[in-house]
Tab-separated table of C-alpha atoms and ligand atoms in Angstrom:
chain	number	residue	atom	x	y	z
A	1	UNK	CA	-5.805	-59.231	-24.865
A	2	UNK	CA	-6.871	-62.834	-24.378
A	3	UNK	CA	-4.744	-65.766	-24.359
A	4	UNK	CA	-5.686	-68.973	-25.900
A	5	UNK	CA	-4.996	-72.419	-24.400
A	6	UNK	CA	-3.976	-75.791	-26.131
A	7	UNK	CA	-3.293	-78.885	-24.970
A	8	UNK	CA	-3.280	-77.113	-21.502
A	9	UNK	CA	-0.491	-74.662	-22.498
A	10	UNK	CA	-1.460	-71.043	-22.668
A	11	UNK	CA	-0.209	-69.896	-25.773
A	12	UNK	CA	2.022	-66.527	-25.682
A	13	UNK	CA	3.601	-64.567	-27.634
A	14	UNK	CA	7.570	-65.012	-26.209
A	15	UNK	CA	9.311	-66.042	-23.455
A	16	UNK	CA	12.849	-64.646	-22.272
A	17	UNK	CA	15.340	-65.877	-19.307
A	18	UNK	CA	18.179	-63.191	-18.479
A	19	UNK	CA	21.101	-65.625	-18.345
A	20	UNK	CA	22.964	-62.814	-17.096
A	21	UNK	CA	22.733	-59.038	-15.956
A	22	UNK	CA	25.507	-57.865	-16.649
A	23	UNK	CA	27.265	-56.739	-20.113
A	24	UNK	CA	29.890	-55.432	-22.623
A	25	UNK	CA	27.885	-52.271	-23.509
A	26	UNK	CA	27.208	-49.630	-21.283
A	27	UNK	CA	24.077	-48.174	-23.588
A	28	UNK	CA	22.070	-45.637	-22.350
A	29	UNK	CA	18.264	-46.512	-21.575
A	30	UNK	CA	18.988	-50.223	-21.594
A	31	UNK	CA	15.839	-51.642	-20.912
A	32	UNK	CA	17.130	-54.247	-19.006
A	33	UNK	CA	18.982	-51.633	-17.120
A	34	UNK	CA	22.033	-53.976	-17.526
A	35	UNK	CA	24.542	-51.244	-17.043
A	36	UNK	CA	23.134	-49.947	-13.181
A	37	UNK	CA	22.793	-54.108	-11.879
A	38	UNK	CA	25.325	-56.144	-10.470
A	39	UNK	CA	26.713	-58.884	-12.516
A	40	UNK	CA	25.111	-62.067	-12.229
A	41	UNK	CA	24.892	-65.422	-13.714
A	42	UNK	CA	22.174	-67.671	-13.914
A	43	UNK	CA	22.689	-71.376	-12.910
A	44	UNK	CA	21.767	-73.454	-15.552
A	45	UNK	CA	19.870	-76.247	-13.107
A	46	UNK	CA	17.660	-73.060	-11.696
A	47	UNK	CA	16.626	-72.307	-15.242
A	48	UNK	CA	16.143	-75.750	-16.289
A	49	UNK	CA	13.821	-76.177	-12.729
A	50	UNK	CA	11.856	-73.083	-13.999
A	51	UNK	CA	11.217	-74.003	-17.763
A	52	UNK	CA	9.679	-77.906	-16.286
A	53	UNK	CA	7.394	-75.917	-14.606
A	54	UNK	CA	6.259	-73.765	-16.900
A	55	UNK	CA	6.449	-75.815	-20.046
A	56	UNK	CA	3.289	-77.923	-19.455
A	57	UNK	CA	1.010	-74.907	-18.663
A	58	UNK	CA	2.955	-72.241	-21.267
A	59	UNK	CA	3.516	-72.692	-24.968
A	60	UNK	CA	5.214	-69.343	-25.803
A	61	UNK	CA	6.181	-68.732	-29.999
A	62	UNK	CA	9.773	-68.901	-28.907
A	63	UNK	CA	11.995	-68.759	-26.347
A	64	UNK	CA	14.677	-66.224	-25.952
A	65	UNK	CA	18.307	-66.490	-24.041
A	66	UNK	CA	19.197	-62.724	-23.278
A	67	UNK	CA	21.190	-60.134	-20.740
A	68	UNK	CA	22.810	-58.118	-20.238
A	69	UNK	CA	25.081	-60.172	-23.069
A	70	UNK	CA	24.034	-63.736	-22.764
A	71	UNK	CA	27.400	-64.517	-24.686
A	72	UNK	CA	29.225	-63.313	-21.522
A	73	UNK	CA	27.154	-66.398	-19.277
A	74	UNK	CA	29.912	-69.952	-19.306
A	75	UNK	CA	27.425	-72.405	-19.398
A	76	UNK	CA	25.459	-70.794	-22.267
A	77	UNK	CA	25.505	-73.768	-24.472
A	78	UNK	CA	24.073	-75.682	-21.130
A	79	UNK	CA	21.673	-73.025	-20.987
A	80	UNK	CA	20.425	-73.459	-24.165
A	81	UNK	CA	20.557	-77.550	-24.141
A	82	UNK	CA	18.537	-77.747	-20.927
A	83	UNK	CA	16.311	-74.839	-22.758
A	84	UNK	CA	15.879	-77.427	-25.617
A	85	UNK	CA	15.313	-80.284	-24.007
A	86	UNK	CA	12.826	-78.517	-21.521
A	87	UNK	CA	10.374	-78.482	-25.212
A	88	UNK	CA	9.156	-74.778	-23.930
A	89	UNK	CA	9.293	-73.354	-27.447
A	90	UNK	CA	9.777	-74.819	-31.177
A	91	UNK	CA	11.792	-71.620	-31.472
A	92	UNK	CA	15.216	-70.897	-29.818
A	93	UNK	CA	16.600	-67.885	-30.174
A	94	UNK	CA	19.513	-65.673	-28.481
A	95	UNK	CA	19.597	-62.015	-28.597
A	96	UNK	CA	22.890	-60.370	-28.660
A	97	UNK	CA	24.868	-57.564	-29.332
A	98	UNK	CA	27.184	-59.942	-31.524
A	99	UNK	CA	30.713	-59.080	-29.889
A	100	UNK	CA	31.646	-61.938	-28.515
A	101	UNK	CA	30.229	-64.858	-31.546
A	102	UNK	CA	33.299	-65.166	-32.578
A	103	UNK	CA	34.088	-66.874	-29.068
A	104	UNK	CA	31.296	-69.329	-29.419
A	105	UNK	CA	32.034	-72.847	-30.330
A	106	UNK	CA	30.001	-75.398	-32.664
A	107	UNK	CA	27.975	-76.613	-30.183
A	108	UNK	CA	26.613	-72.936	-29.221
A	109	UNK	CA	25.388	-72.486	-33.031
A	110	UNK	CA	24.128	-76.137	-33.585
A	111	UNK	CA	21.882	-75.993	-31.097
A	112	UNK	CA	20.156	-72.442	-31.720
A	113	UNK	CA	17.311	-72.141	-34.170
A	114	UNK	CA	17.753	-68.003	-34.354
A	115	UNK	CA	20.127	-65.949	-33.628
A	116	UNK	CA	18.967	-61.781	-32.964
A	117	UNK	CA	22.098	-59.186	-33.441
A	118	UNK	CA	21.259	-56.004	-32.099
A	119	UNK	CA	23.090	-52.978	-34.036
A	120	UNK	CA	24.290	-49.856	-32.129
A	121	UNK	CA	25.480	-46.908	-34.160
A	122	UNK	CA	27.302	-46.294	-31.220
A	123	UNK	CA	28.940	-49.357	-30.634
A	124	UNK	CA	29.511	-50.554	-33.793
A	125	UNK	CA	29.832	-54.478	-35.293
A	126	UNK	CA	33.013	-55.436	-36.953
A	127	UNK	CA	33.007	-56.169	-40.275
A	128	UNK	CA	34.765	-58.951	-39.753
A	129	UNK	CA	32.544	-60.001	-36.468
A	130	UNK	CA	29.543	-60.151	-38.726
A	131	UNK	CA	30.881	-62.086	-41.374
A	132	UNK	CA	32.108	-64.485	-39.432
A	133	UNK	CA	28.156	-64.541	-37.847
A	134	UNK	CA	26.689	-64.843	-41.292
A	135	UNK	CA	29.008	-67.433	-41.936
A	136	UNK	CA	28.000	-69.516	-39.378
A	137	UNK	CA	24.479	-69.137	-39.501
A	138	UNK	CA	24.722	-70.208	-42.967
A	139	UNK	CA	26.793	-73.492	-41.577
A	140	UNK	CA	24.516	-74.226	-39.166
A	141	UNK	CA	21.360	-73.181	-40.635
A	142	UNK	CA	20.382	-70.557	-38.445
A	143	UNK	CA	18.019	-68.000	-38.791
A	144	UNK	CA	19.800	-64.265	-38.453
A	145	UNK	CA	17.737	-61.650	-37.638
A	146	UNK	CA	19.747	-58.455	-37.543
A	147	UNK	CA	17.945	-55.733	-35.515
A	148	UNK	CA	19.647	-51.782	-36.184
A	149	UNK	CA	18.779	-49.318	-33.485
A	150	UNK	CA	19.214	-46.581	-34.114
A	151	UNK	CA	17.376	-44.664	-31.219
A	152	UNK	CA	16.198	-45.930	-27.417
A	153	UNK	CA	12.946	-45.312	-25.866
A	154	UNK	CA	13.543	-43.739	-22.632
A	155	UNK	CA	11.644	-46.249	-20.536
A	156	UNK	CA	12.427	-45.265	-17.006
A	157	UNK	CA	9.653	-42.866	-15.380
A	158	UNK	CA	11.574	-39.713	-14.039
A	159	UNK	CA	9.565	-39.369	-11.253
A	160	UNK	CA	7.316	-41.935	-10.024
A	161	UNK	CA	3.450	-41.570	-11.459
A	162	UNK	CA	0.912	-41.851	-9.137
A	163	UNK	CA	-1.416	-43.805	-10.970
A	164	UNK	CA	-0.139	-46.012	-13.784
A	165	UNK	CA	-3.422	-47.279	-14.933
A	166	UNK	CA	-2.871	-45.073	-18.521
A	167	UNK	CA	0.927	-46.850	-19.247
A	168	UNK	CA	-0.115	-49.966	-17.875
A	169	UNK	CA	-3.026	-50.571	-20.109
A	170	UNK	CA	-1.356	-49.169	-23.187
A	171	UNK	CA	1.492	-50.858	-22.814
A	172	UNK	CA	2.592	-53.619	-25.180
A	173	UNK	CA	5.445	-55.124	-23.456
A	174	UNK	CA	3.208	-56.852	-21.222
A	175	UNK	CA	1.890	-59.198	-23.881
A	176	UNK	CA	5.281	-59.550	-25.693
A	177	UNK	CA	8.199	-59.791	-23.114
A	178	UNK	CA	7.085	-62.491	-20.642
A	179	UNK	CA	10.080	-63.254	-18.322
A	180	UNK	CA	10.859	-66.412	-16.375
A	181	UNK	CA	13.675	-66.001	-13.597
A	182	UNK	CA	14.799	-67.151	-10.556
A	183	UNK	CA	11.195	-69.257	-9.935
A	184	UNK	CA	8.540	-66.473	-10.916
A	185	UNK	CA	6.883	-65.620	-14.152
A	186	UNK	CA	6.936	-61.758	-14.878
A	187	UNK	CA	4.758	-59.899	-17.021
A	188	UNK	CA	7.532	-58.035	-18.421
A	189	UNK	CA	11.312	-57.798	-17.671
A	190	UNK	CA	11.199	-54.832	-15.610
A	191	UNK	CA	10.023	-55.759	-12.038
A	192	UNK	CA	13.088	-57.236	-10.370
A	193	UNK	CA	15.561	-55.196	-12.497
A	194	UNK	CA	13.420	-52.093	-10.915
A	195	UNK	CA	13.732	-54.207	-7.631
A	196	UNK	CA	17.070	-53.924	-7.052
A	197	UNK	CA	17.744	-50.269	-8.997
A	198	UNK	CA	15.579	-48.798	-6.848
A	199	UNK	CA	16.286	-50.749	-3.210
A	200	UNK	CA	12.794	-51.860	-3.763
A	201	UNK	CA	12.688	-55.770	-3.245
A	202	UNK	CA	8.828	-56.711	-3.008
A	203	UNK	CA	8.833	-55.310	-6.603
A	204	UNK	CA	10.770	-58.507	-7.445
A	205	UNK	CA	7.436	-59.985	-5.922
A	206	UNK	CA	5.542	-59.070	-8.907
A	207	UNK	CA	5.595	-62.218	-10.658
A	208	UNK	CA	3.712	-65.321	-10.163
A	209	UNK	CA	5.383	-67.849	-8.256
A	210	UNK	CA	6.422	-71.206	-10.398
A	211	UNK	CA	6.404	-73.500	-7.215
A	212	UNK	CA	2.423	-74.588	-5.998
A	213	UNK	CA	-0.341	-75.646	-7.298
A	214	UNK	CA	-2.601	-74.315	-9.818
A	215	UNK	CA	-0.286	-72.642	-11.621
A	216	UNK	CA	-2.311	-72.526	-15.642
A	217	UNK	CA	-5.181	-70.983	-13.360
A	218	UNK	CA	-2.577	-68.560	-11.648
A	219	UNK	CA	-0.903	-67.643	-14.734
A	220	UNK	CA	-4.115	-67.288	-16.507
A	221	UNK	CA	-5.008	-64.469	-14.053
A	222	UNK	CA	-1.830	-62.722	-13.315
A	223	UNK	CA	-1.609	-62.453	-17.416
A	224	UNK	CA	-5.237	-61.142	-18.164
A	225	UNK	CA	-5.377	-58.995	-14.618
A	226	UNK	CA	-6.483	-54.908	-15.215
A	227	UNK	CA	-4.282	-54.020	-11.862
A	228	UNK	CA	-0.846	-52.018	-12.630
A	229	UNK	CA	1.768	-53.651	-11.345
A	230	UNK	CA	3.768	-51.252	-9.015
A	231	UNK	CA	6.657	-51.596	-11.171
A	232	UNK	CA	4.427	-49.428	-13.634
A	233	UNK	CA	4.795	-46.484	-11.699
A	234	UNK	CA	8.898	-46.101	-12.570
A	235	UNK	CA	8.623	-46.946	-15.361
A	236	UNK	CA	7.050	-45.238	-19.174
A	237	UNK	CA	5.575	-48.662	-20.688
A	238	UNK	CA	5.273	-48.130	-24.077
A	239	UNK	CA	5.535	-44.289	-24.028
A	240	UNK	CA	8.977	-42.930	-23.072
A	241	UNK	CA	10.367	-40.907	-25.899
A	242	UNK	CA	13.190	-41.980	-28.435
A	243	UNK	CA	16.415	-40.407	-27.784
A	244	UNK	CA	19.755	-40.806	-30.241
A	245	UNK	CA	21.355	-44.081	-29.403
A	246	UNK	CA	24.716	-43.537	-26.895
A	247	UNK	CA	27.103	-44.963	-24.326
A	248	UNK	CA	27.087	-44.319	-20.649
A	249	UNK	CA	30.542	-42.313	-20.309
A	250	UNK	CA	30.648	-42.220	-16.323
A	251	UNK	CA	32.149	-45.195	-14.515
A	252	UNK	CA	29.157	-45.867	-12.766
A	253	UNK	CA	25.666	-45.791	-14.081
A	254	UNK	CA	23.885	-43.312	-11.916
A	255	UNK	CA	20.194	-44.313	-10.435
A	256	UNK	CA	17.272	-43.057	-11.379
A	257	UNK	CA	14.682	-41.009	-9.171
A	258	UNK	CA	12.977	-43.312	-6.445
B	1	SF4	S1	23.849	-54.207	-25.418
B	1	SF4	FE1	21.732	-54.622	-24.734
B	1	SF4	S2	21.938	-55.398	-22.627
B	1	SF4	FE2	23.906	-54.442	-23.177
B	1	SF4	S3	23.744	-52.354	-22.350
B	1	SF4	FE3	23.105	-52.301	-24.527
B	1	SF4	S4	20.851	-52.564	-24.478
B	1	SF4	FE4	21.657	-53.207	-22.472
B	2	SF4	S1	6.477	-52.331	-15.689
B	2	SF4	FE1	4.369	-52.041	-16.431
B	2	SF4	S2	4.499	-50.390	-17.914
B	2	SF4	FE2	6.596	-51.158	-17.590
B	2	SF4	S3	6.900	-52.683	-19.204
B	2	SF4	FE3	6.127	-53.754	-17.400
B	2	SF4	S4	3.889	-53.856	-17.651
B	2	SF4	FE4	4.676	-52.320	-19.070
């Protein structure tokens, strides 16, 4: 896939910043693998020092705020203010599970542009939660996209392939779930979650670094590059199969097969 540029910006499809890792749901095949991380927060003046980086040499559609929960980060309506006023996207959206809207104050809604509810037959909305959501969206004019799933892809490898050439290039995450976090562009959101799952930090690596020069020219390459990642090899790209959506039940997520 190529990738325009405009006005020196590479056009993309969508950008997303993992405000936080952890979350409320412990669902099983998270893609994020939210439930086997370590909580953790993002400070709102790292992502603002990433999206001035990237916004004159990336134009992604829209921009997305997501976890883990985003709802669970503190400074989410910072988040999304510095996100704003960064001009990375003419979309803002958050993707949630929806549990915790009713917690969010004016500002929170009068600042987003969309808001994306995921819906887990397992973990079910409130009626009353997702009234009150329409309700605001409707006062503040936001765009609800409500998003059922009823089924996960499996998307961690069970063993590790030897050569990931066949995911990687069939794999359509790459070109749809850019990442920007902690200073590095990612191809997808899988390389430092995989990082720290499997005790594996130089997979964290696997992202273009935000600081230097060059960086349209870097970026340009990293995105267009025929090379697998090494994250590719734990994980099934676009292929794992769909399983019944469910809830961990142990305490602790167990890890998968290094
Ligand atoms: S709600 Fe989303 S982030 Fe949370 S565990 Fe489920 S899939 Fe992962
Ligand atoms: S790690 Fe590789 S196969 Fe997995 S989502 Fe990212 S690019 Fe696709």
């Amino acid at each position: 896939m190529g990738y325009g540029i405009h006005n020196g910006r590479i056009q993309t499809w969508a950008l997303e910043a993992h405000i936080v890792d952890h979350c409320n749901l412990r669902c099983v095949h998270c893609c994020t693998l939210s439930p086997q991380l370590a909580p953790r927060v993002v400070e709102p003046s790292t992502l603002a020092r990433d999206l001035t980086a990237l916004a004159p040499v990336l134009a992604p559609q829209v921009f997305k705020l997501t976890g883990g929960e985003p709802l669970l980060h503190p400074g989410i309506v910072e988040c999304l203010q510095l996100a704003r006023e960064s001009a990375i996207a003419p979309v803002l959206q958050v993707t949630t599970n929806g549990f915790l809207a009713p917690r969010m104050p004016d500002e929170f809604w009068r600042v987003l542009d969309r808001i994306c509810v995921s819906l887990y037959p397992s973990a079910p909305l409130p009626d009353a939660t997702l009234g009150l959501i329409l309700q605001r969206c409707e006062d503040f004019d936001v765009e609800l996209r409500l998003k059922p799933a009823p089924r996960f892809q499996r998307m961690d490898a069970i063993t590790p392939h030897a050569d990931a050439a066949e995911i990687f290039n069939g794999c359509w995450l790459r070109h749809r779930c850019h990442m920007v976090r902690d200073g590095r562009f990612f191809l997808c959101t899988r390389p430092p979650h995989l990082a720290d799952v499997h005790g594996r930090p130089q997979l964290a690596d696997e992202g273009v670094e935000l600081r230097g020069g060059q960086l349209q020219r870097r970026l340009l390459e990293y995105l267009t590059a025929e090379k697998p990642l090494e994250s590719c090899r734990f994980c099934t790209g676009s292929t794992g199969e769909l399983e019944e959506h469910r809830q961990l039940e142990t305490a602790r997520a167990s890890r998968p097969v290094s």
